[in-house]
């Protein structure tokens, strides 16, 4: 049984890979970031140098990793992938950097979680394509400068605010990824349905798009759940009715909020009278990590106009009360 579910899991991971857009022109949405990147890449290509380091920031599932892969593909370069939490020791980063070939793209996901010594090593690497490797300990320790190949760093972060100033300053370009419009997500869903050979009608894909929290990863995931439902409980075609019935089974509500989103709003409204309340208190109330609440739930709740971040804490808006079927108190935010 366990093997089976592991297999099924691998299957879904593979699907994520299949669905990744491969070229800048195939990338749906993010028109600003795309145009800006196009210029950065084209001018570097004309000058025959690796492009400036790129920071991509925005909530999970908006396409930062896909964009990093596209950057490497557009440059015809190899992509090396690592993540902030994996770079606990500076030595790990030194090994990675010294193995780069000229022009390679190094992708560091969750770069705001990189450990301090590795971060400091990165400064010099980004600026001078050099690392200082410290050999030995104590007063006898010496640092040996090591040349590395000119490369392009692509960093991704869900919290650009958590980056230190010196690190942020070393990126030549920051692309701020925004939530997708319903229309863009509709294109994402239709493209994925085509690739996965799922029969979906226009009202069906629009319904999935509308309930995907502005996020392509969620749109693709909901599409797969809808396909399951359509195959098992209907005639295989994802109509609007089938989508609605499927999403009800998977606890995705009219606005696309999932169980955790609703738990956060529910706690905010019912346990804390609508706030203001600190994010860690709120996280404890729903049994989640504060970073999950802050980086996964809140950005969309803010964009949906349900939650406001104020200096004194999180506050529910009137829309949040109403969404939960409750009467907002008089003094609540409009
Ligand atoms: P992030 O790194 O920001 O968490 P990913 O790049 O891993 O996001 O994207 C998650 C999934 O969403 C990908 O597997 C891809 O299938 C899909 N996706 C993201 N952006 C797009 C897009 N612009 N067009 C089509 N699919 C996309």
mmCIF file of C-alpha atoms and ligand atoms in Angstrom:
data_model
loop_
_atom_site.group_PDB
_atom_site.id
_atom_site.type_symbol
_atom_site.label_atom_id
_atom_site.label_comp_id
_atom_site.label_asym_id
_atom_site.label_seq_id
_atom_site.Cartn_x
_atom_site.Cartn_y
_atom_site.Cartn_z
ATOM 1 C CA UNK A 1 0.000 0.000 0.000
ATOM 2 C CA UNK A 2 2.778 2.348 0.986
ATOM 3 C CA UNK A 3 4.648 1.580 -2.227
ATOM 4 C CA UNK A 4 1.512 2.292 -4.186
ATOM 5 C CA UNK A 5 0.968 5.674 -2.592
ATOM 6 C CA UNK A 6 4.662 6.473 -3.053
ATOM 7 C CA UNK A 7 4.292 5.606 -6.724
ATOM 8 C CA UNK A 8 1.187 7.703 -7.065
ATOM 9 C CA UNK A 9 3.066 10.527 -5.419
ATOM 10 C CA UNK A 10 5.965 10.264 -7.849
ATOM 11 C CA UNK A 11 3.412 10.320 -10.628
ATOM 12 C CA UNK A 12 2.071 13.639 -9.469
ATOM 13 C CA UNK A 13 5.558 15.087 -9.088
ATOM 14 C CA UNK A 14 6.297 14.070 -12.670
ATOM 15 C CA UNK A 15 3.159 15.844 -13.748
ATOM 16 C CA UNK A 16 4.433 19.039 -12.119
ATOM 17 C CA UNK A 17 7.555 18.733 -14.230
ATOM 18 C CA UNK A 18 5.597 18.062 -17.450
ATOM 19 C CA UNK A 19 3.453 21.101 -16.823
ATOM 20 C CA UNK A 20 6.297 23.531 -16.341
ATOM 21 C CA UNK A 21 6.531 26.021 -19.191
ATOM 22 C CA UNK A 22 9.902 25.607 -20.946
ATOM 23 C CA UNK A 23 10.343 28.958 -22.701
ATOM 24 C CA UNK A 24 9.702 32.575 -21.802
ATOM 25 C CA UNK A 25 7.127 32.738 -24.607
ATOM 26 C CA UNK A 26 5.222 29.783 -23.109
ATOM 27 C CA UNK A 27 5.038 31.378 -19.698
ATOM 28 C CA UNK A 28 1.498 32.571 -19.028
ATOM 29 C CA UNK A 29 1.011 35.747 -17.008
ATOM 30 C CA UNK A 30 3.556 37.914 -15.151
ATOM 31 C CA UNK A 31 3.839 40.302 -18.132
ATOM 32 C CA UNK A 32 6.016 42.789 -16.227
ATOM 33 C CA UNK A 33 8.530 40.264 -14.946
ATOM 34 C CA UNK A 34 8.646 38.608 -18.361
ATOM 35 C CA UNK A 35 9.335 41.842 -20.201
ATOM 36 C CA UNK A 36 11.953 42.949 -17.697
ATOM 37 C CA UNK A 37 13.691 39.575 -17.809
ATOM 38 C CA UNK A 38 13.598 39.500 -21.581
ATOM 39 C CA UNK A 39 15.596 42.737 -21.609
ATOM 40 C CA UNK A 40 18.067 41.530 -18.997
ATOM 41 C CA UNK A 41 18.665 38.272 -20.889
ATOM 42 C CA UNK A 42 18.816 39.763 -24.366
ATOM 43 C CA UNK A 43 21.261 42.496 -23.447
ATOM 44 C CA UNK A 44 23.529 40.023 -21.673
ATOM 45 C CA UNK A 45 23.370 37.765 -24.729
ATOM 46 C CA UNK A 46 24.397 40.643 -27.005
ATOM 47 C CA UNK A 47 27.288 41.579 -24.770
ATOM 48 C CA UNK A 48 28.319 37.951 -24.416
ATOM 49 C CA UNK A 49 28.395 38.000 -20.632
ATOM 50 C CA UNK A 50 26.341 36.138 -18.027
ATOM 51 C CA UNK A 51 23.318 38.234 -17.020
ATOM 52 C CA UNK A 52 23.094 39.988 -13.682
ATOM 53 C CA UNK A 53 21.930 38.008 -10.672
ATOM 54 C CA UNK A 54 18.145 37.737 -10.483
ATOM 55 C CA UNK A 55 15.926 37.635 -7.406
ATOM 56 C CA UNK A 56 12.391 36.316 -7.822
ATOM 57 C CA UNK A 57 10.019 37.009 -5.000
ATOM 58 C CA UNK A 58 6.407 36.120 -4.316
ATOM 59 C CA UNK A 59 4.129 33.559 -2.661
ATOM 60 C CA UNK A 60 4.612 29.803 -3.272
ATOM 61 C CA UNK A 61 3.404 28.257 -6.539
ATOM 62 C CA UNK A 62 3.526 31.395 -8.707
ATOM 63 C CA UNK A 63 6.248 30.064 -10.987
ATOM 64 C CA UNK A 64 9.592 31.147 -9.482
ATOM 65 C CA UNK A 65 11.246 27.754 -9.996
ATOM 66 C CA UNK A 66 9.778 27.470 -13.486
ATOM 67 C CA UNK A 67 11.122 30.929 -14.291
ATOM 68 C CA UNK A 68 14.618 29.961 -13.073
ATOM 69 C CA UNK A 69 14.539 26.929 -15.365
ATOM 70 C CA UNK A 70 13.419 29.113 -18.243
ATOM 71 C CA UNK A 71 16.253 31.576 -17.623
ATOM 72 C CA UNK A 72 18.794 28.750 -17.888
ATOM 73 C CA UNK A 73 17.065 27.319 -20.969
ATOM 74 C CA UNK A 74 16.927 30.709 -22.689
ATOM 75 C CA UNK A 75 20.648 31.189 -22.035
ATOM 76 C CA UNK A 76 21.427 27.664 -23.153
ATOM 77 C CA UNK A 77 23.123 27.155 -19.795
ATOM 78 C CA UNK A 78 23.104 24.374 -17.248
ATOM 79 C CA UNK A 79 20.993 24.886 -14.145
ATOM 80 C CA UNK A 80 22.234 23.876 -10.694
ATOM 81 C CA UNK A 81 19.587 23.741 -8.020
ATOM 82 C CA UNK A 82 19.893 24.086 -4.264
ATOM 83 C CA UNK A 83 18.049 25.822 -1.443
ATOM 84 C CA UNK A 84 18.755 28.119 1.481
ATOM 85 C CA UNK A 85 18.072 25.488 4.148
ATOM 86 C CA UNK A 86 20.437 23.038 2.371
ATOM 87 C CA UNK A 87 23.312 25.519 2.645
ATOM 88 C CA UNK A 88 23.840 25.227 6.335
ATOM 89 C CA UNK A 89 27.630 25.227 6.157
ATOM 90 C CA UNK A 90 29.670 27.590 4.026
ATOM 91 C CA UNK A 91 31.590 24.524 2.794
ATOM 92 C CA UNK A 92 28.434 23.190 1.127
ATOM 93 C CA UNK A 93 28.137 26.392 -0.848
ATOM 94 C CA UNK A 94 31.872 26.511 -1.655
ATOM 95 C CA UNK A 95 31.612 23.019 -3.151
ATOM 96 C CA UNK A 96 28.620 24.016 -5.214
ATOM 97 C CA UNK A 97 30.243 27.240 -6.444
ATOM 98 C CA UNK A 98 33.589 25.722 -7.347
ATOM 99 C CA UNK A 99 31.850 23.114 -9.510
ATOM 100 C CA UNK A 100 30.134 25.703 -11.681
ATOM 101 C CA UNK A 101 31.072 25.967 -15.362
ATOM 102 C CA UNK A 102 31.249 29.403 -17.000
ATOM 103 C CA UNK A 103 27.763 30.791 -17.643
ATOM 104 C CA UNK A 104 25.936 28.269 -15.431
ATOM 105 C CA UNK A 105 22.806 29.349 -13.631
ATOM 106 C CA UNK A 106 22.717 28.593 -9.916
ATOM 107 C CA UNK A 107 19.220 28.505 -8.449
ATOM 108 C CA UNK A 108 18.864 28.950 -4.692
ATOM 109 C CA UNK A 109 15.279 28.431 -3.558
ATOM 110 C CA UNK A 110 14.170 29.944 -0.228
ATOM 111 C CA UNK A 111 17.290 32.042 -0.277
ATOM 112 C CA UNK A 112 16.121 34.015 2.777
ATOM 113 C CA UNK A 113 16.784 30.896 4.855
ATOM 114 C CA UNK A 114 20.468 30.635 3.996
ATOM 115 C CA UNK A 115 22.798 30.430 7.018
ATOM 116 C CA UNK A 116 24.925 33.464 7.795
ATOM 117 C CA UNK A 117 28.408 32.071 6.916
ATOM 118 C CA UNK A 118 27.152 30.816 3.540
ATOM 119 C CA UNK A 119 25.481 34.148 2.914
ATOM 120 C CA UNK A 120 28.726 35.992 3.539
ATOM 121 C CA UNK A 121 30.543 33.697 1.161
ATOM 122 C CA UNK A 122 27.880 34.404 -1.419
ATOM 123 C CA UNK A 123 28.562 38.174 -1.325
ATOM 124 C CA UNK A 124 32.066 37.786 -2.705
ATOM 125 C CA UNK A 125 31.008 35.058 -5.116
ATOM 126 C CA UNK A 126 28.259 37.241 -6.569
ATOM 127 C CA UNK A 127 30.429 40.310 -6.819
ATOM 128 C CA UNK A 128 33.879 39.065 -7.776
ATOM 129 C CA UNK A 129 33.335 35.408 -8.743
ATOM 130 C CA UNK A 130 35.658 34.443 -5.942
ATOM 131 C CA UNK A 131 35.350 32.561 -2.667
ATOM 132 C CA UNK A 132 37.612 32.619 0.332
ATOM 133 C CA UNK A 133 38.037 29.131 1.682
ATOM 134 C CA UNK A 134 39.194 29.084 5.285
ATOM 135 C CA UNK A 135 41.669 26.330 6.038
ATOM 136 C CA UNK A 136 42.503 25.324 9.600
ATOM 137 C CA UNK A 137 41.206 26.647 12.895
ATOM 138 C CA UNK A 138 42.115 29.288 15.461
ATOM 139 C CA UNK A 139 45.112 31.643 15.075
ATOM 140 C CA UNK A 140 46.714 29.374 12.436
ATOM 141 C CA UNK A 141 43.700 29.568 10.119
ATOM 142 C CA UNK A 142 44.368 30.986 6.692
ATOM 143 C CA UNK A 143 41.975 31.916 3.991
ATOM 144 C CA UNK A 144 42.715 30.865 0.449
ATOM 145 C CA UNK A 145 41.076 32.821 -2.340
ATOM 146 C CA UNK A 146 39.608 30.606 -5.033
ATOM 147 C CA UNK A 147 38.434 31.771 -8.431
ATOM 148 C CA UNK A 148 35.071 30.525 -9.590
ATOM 149 C CA UNK A 149 33.480 30.638 -13.033
ATOM 150 C CA UNK A 150 31.322 33.643 -13.900
ATOM 151 C CA UNK A 151 27.753 32.511 -13.215
ATOM 152 C CA UNK A 152 24.272 33.891 -12.750
ATOM 153 C CA UNK A 153 22.558 33.436 -9.428
ATOM 154 C CA UNK A 154 18.789 33.147 -9.448
ATOM 155 C CA UNK A 155 17.398 33.406 -5.935
ATOM 156 C CA UNK A 156 13.790 32.739 -5.034
ATOM 157 C CA UNK A 157 12.072 33.899 -1.891
ATOM 158 C CA UNK A 158 8.587 34.003 -0.433
ATOM 159 C CA UNK A 159 9.734 36.831 1.826
ATOM 160 C CA UNK A 160 11.955 39.407 0.172
ATOM 161 C CA UNK A 161 11.604 41.451 3.359
ATOM 162 C CA UNK A 162 13.494 38.745 5.241
ATOM 163 C CA UNK A 163 16.580 39.145 3.036
ATOM 164 C CA UNK A 164 19.452 41.124 4.531
ATOM 165 C CA UNK A 165 20.236 44.440 2.849
ATOM 166 C CA UNK A 166 23.693 43.377 1.605
ATOM 167 C CA UNK A 167 22.283 40.262 -0.050
ATOM 168 C CA UNK A 168 19.375 42.086 -1.661
ATOM 169 C CA UNK A 169 21.733 44.791 -2.982
ATOM 170 C CA UNK A 170 23.800 42.235 -4.869
ATOM 171 C CA UNK A 171 20.953 41.258 -7.154
ATOM 172 C CA UNK A 172 20.881 43.336 -10.316
ATOM 173 C CA UNK A 173 17.233 42.660 -10.890
ATOM 174 C CA UNK A 174 14.275 41.731 -8.704
ATOM 175 C CA UNK A 175 11.167 40.252 -10.278
ATOM 176 C CA UNK A 176 8.117 40.588 -8.085
ATOM 177 C CA UNK A 177 5.757 37.738 -9.004
ATOM 178 C CA UNK A 178 2.091 38.685 -8.610
ATOM 179 C CA UNK A 179 -1.008 36.562 -8.134
ATOM 180 C CA UNK A 180 -2.531 35.562 -11.497
ATOM 181 C CA UNK A 181 -5.815 36.897 -12.830
ATOM 182 C CA UNK A 182 -8.727 34.504 -13.385
ATOM 183 C CA UNK A 183 -8.192 34.844 -17.113
ATOM 184 C CA UNK A 184 -4.505 33.905 -16.889
ATOM 185 C CA UNK A 185 -5.340 30.936 -14.667
ATOM 186 C CA UNK A 186 -7.964 29.870 -17.168
ATOM 187 C CA UNK A 187 -5.169 29.699 -19.767
ATOM 188 C CA UNK A 188 -3.001 27.733 -17.309
ATOM 189 C CA UNK A 189 -5.821 25.226 -16.744
ATOM 190 C CA UNK A 190 -6.588 24.817 -20.434
ATOM 191 C CA UNK A 191 -2.921 24.336 -21.269
ATOM 192 C CA UNK A 192 -2.534 21.705 -18.527
ATOM 193 C CA UNK A 193 -5.746 19.932 -19.609
ATOM 194 C CA UNK A 194 -4.369 19.756 -23.146
ATOM 195 C CA UNK A 195 -1.038 18.320 -21.980
ATOM 196 C CA UNK A 196 -2.688 15.811 -19.625
ATOM 197 C CA UNK A 197 -5.401 14.939 -22.140
ATOM 198 C CA UNK A 198 -8.271 15.930 -19.870
ATOM 199 C CA UNK A 199 -11.552 16.888 -21.463
ATOM 200 C CA UNK A 200 -12.752 20.129 -19.933
ATOM 201 C CA UNK A 201 -15.313 22.637 -21.150
ATOM 202 C CA UNK A 202 -14.799 26.422 -21.032
ATOM 203 C CA UNK A 203 -17.110 26.973 -18.060
ATOM 204 C CA UNK A 204 -15.348 24.168 -16.225
ATOM 205 C CA UNK A 205 -11.888 25.654 -16.672
ATOM 206 C CA UNK A 206 -13.163 29.125 -15.744
ATOM 207 C CA UNK A 207 -14.574 27.685 -12.528
ATOM 208 C CA UNK A 208 -11.261 26.037 -11.597
ATOM 209 C CA UNK A 209 -9.426 29.275 -12.448
ATOM 210 C CA UNK A 210 -11.713 31.320 -10.222
ATOM 211 C CA UNK A 211 -11.078 29.019 -7.268
ATOM 212 C CA UNK A 212 -7.301 28.651 -7.529
ATOM 213 C CA UNK A 213 -6.243 31.456 -5.165
ATOM 214 C CA UNK A 214 -4.456 33.249 -7.991
ATOM 215 C CA UNK A 215 -1.892 30.413 -8.073
ATOM 216 C CA UNK A 216 -0.964 28.162 -11.044
ATOM 217 C CA UNK A 217 0.272 25.327 -8.838
ATOM 218 C CA UNK A 218 -3.143 25.215 -7.161
ATOM 219 C CA UNK A 219 -4.923 25.449 -10.526
ATOM 220 C CA UNK A 220 -2.991 22.416 -11.771
ATOM 221 C CA UNK A 221 -3.668 20.515 -8.581
ATOM 222 C CA UNK A 222 -7.400 21.250 -8.640
ATOM 223 C CA UNK A 223 -7.522 20.189 -12.284
ATOM 224 C CA UNK A 224 -6.110 16.788 -11.347
ATOM 225 C CA UNK A 225 -8.652 16.363 -8.548
ATOM 226 C CA UNK A 226 -11.438 17.358 -10.910
ATOM 227 C CA UNK A 227 -10.169 14.792 -13.418
ATOM 228 C CA UNK A 228 -10.366 12.085 -10.707
ATOM 229 C CA UNK A 229 -13.916 13.077 -9.913
ATOM 230 C CA UNK A 230 -14.940 13.314 -13.569
ATOM 231 C CA UNK A 231 -13.577 9.832 -14.280
ATOM 232 C CA UNK A 232 -15.029 8.133 -11.218
ATOM 233 C CA UNK A 233 -18.333 9.898 -10.676
ATOM 234 C CA UNK A 234 -19.182 11.368 -14.086
ATOM 235 C CA UNK A 235 -18.566 10.647 -17.761
ATOM 236 C CA UNK A 236 -15.008 11.980 -17.773
ATOM 237 C CA UNK A 237 -15.815 15.488 -18.968
ATOM 238 C CA UNK A 238 -15.017 18.365 -16.600
ATOM 239 C CA UNK A 239 -18.095 20.547 -16.916
ATOM 240 C CA UNK A 240 -18.874 23.383 -14.534
ATOM 241 C CA UNK A 241 -21.203 21.098 -12.549
ATOM 242 C CA UNK A 242 -18.512 18.433 -12.268
ATOM 243 C CA UNK A 243 -15.958 21.035 -11.140
ATOM 244 C CA UNK A 244 -18.306 22.382 -8.490
ATOM 245 C CA UNK A 245 -19.124 18.927 -7.155
ATOM 246 C CA UNK A 246 -15.456 17.893 -7.118
ATOM 247 C CA UNK A 247 -14.269 20.998 -5.323
ATOM 248 C CA UNK A 248 -16.931 20.530 -2.716
ATOM 249 C CA UNK A 249 -15.486 17.084 -1.970
ATOM 250 C CA UNK A 250 -12.024 18.602 -1.642
ATOM 251 C CA UNK A 251 -13.154 21.384 0.697
ATOM 252 C CA UNK A 252 -12.394 24.254 -1.645
ATOM 253 C CA UNK A 253 -14.994 26.944 -1.166
ATOM 254 C CA UNK A 254 -16.632 29.434 -3.570
ATOM 255 C CA UNK A 255 -13.694 31.836 -3.289
ATOM 256 C CA UNK A 256 -11.090 29.113 -3.524
ATOM 257 C CA UNK A 257 -10.239 29.271 0.165
ATOM 258 C CA UNK A 258 -9.110 25.931 1.541
ATOM 259 C CA UNK A 259 -9.477 24.460 4.991
ATOM 260 C CA UNK A 260 -6.456 26.269 6.439
ATOM 261 C CA UNK A 261 -7.497 29.653 5.018
ATOM 262 C CA UNK A 262 -10.908 29.232 6.583
ATOM 263 C CA UNK A 263 -9.400 28.054 9.882
ATOM 264 C CA UNK A 264 -7.284 31.223 10.015
ATOM 265 C CA UNK A 265 -10.241 33.473 9.266
ATOM 266 C CA UNK A 266 -12.439 31.504 11.651
ATOM 267 C CA UNK A 267 -9.965 31.823 14.532
ATOM 268 C CA UNK A 268 -9.425 35.501 13.818
ATOM 269 C CA UNK A 269 -13.137 36.224 13.850
ATOM 270 C CA UNK A 270 -14.450 33.798 16.455
ATOM 271 C CA UNK A 271 -11.585 33.513 18.958
ATOM 272 C CA UNK A 272 -10.149 37.007 18.695
ATOM 273 C CA UNK A 273 -13.227 39.083 17.878
ATOM 274 C CA UNK A 274 -11.769 40.030 14.484
ATOM 275 C CA UNK A 275 -8.377 41.115 15.852
ATOM 276 C CA UNK A 276 -5.981 42.758 16.000
ATOM 277 C CA UNK A 277 -3.994 39.687 16.939
ATOM 278 C CA UNK A 278 -0.342 38.755 16.398
ATOM 279 C CA UNK A 279 0.468 36.241 13.684
ATOM 280 C CA UNK A 280 2.115 33.765 16.090
ATOM 281 C CA UNK A 281 -0.956 33.728 18.334
ATOM 282 C CA UNK A 282 -3.103 33.161 15.288
ATOM 283 C CA UNK A 283 -0.813 30.351 14.122
ATOM 284 C CA UNK A 284 -1.008 28.586 17.492
ATOM 285 C CA UNK A 285 -4.810 28.835 17.371
ATOM 286 C CA UNK A 286 -4.926 26.938 14.070
ATOM 287 C CA UNK A 287 -2.059 24.569 14.919
ATOM 288 C CA UNK A 288 0.251 25.749 12.143
ATOM 289 C CA UNK A 289 3.731 27.220 11.895
ATOM 290 C CA UNK A 290 3.691 31.029 11.889
ATOM 291 C CA UNK A 291 5.722 31.041 8.657
ATOM 292 C CA UNK A 292 3.067 28.902 6.921
ATOM 293 C CA UNK A 293 0.307 31.234 8.022
ATOM 294 C CA UNK A 294 2.360 34.249 7.042
ATOM 295 C CA UNK A 295 3.796 33.058 3.718
ATOM 296 C CA UNK A 296 1.160 30.633 2.423
ATOM 297 C CA UNK A 297 -2.228 31.794 3.772
ATOM 298 C CA UNK A 298 -2.012 35.484 4.403
ATOM 299 C CA UNK A 299 -0.856 36.860 1.055
ATOM 300 C CA UNK A 300 -3.966 35.544 -0.650
ATOM 301 C CA UNK A 301 -6.317 36.505 2.193
ATOM 302 C CA UNK A 302 -4.911 40.028 1.980
ATOM 303 C CA UNK A 303 -5.316 40.129 -1.780
ATOM 304 C CA UNK A 304 -8.885 38.763 -1.479
ATOM 305 C CA UNK A 305 -9.631 41.661 0.865
ATOM 306 C CA UNK A 306 -10.402 39.436 3.859
ATOM 307 C CA UNK A 307 -7.493 40.184 6.119
ATOM 308 C CA UNK A 308 -5.446 43.278 6.828
ATOM 309 C CA UNK A 309 -1.974 43.426 8.336
ATOM 310 C CA UNK A 310 -1.791 46.354 10.722
ATOM 311 C CA UNK A 311 1.034 47.449 13.031
ATOM 312 C CA UNK A 312 -0.974 46.066 15.971
ATOM 313 C CA UNK A 313 -1.651 42.710 14.327
ATOM 314 C CA UNK A 314 -3.967 40.921 11.939
ATOM 315 C CA UNK A 315 -7.497 42.235 11.489
ATOM 316 C CA UNK A 316 -10.491 40.627 9.761
ATOM 317 C CA UNK A 317 -12.349 42.825 7.285
ATOM 318 C CA UNK A 318 -16.126 42.967 6.960
ATOM 319 C CA UNK A 319 -15.789 40.682 3.913
ATOM 320 C CA UNK A 320 -14.231 38.000 6.118
ATOM 321 C CA UNK A 321 -17.115 38.074 8.605
ATOM 322 C CA UNK A 322 -19.589 37.909 5.762
ATOM 323 C CA UNK A 323 -17.749 35.082 4.026
ATOM 324 C CA UNK A 324 -18.083 33.043 7.209
ATOM 325 C CA UNK A 325 -21.789 33.876 7.340
ATOM 326 C CA UNK A 326 -21.425 36.148 10.360
ATOM 327 C CA UNK A 327 -22.615 39.663 11.064
ATOM 328 C CA UNK A 328 -19.592 41.985 11.273
ATOM 329 C CA UNK A 329 -19.478 44.216 14.371
ATOM 330 C CA UNK A 330 -19.957 47.975 13.808
ATOM 331 C CA UNK A 331 -16.334 49.051 14.202
ATOM 332 C CA UNK A 332 -14.857 46.582 11.691
ATOM 333 C CA UNK A 333 -12.791 47.605 8.644
ATOM 334 C CA UNK A 334 -14.893 48.123 5.506
HETATM 335 P P1 LIG B 1 7.318 28.448 -7.159
HETATM 336 O O1 LIG B 1 8.758 28.114 -7.408
HETATM 337 O O2 LIG B 1 7.028 29.917 -7.231
HETATM 338 O O3 LIG B 1 6.785 27.835 -5.885
HETATM 339 P P2 LIG B 1 6.840 26.717 -9.457
HETATM 340 O O4 LIG B 1 7.684 27.311 -10.506
HETATM 341 O O5 LIG B 1 7.333 25.473 -8.789
HETATM 342 O O6 LIG B 1 6.446 27.825 -8.359
HETATM 343 O O7 LIG B 1 5.399 26.458 -10.133
HETATM 344 C C1 LIG B 1 4.497 25.508 -9.603
HETATM 345 C C2 LIG B 1 3.762 24.803 -10.728
HETATM 346 O O8 LIG B 1 2.864 25.726 -11.318
HETATM 347 C C3 LIG B 1 4.678 24.324 -11.859
HETATM 348 O O9 LIG B 1 4.841 22.941 -11.794
HETATM 349 C C4 LIG B 1 3.973 24.684 -13.115
HETATM 350 O O10 LIG B 1 3.306 23.524 -13.585
HETATM 351 C C5 LIG B 1 2.905 25.661 -12.721
HETATM 352 N N1 LIG B 1 3.143 27.007 -13.248
HETATM 353 C C6 LIG B 1 3.730 28.037 -12.598
HETATM 354 N N2 LIG B 1 3.732 29.135 -13.351
HETATM 355 C C7 LIG B 1 3.136 28.812 -14.502
HETATM 356 C C8 LIG B 1 2.808 29.548 -15.691
HETATM 357 N N3 LIG B 1 3.103 30.848 -15.787
HETATM 358 N N4 LIG B 1 2.199 28.905 -16.684
HETATM 359 C C9 LIG B 1 1.873 27.606 -16.552
HETATM 360 N N5 LIG B 1 2.136 26.857 -15.468
HETATM 361 C C10 LIG B 1 2.761 27.440 -14.444
#
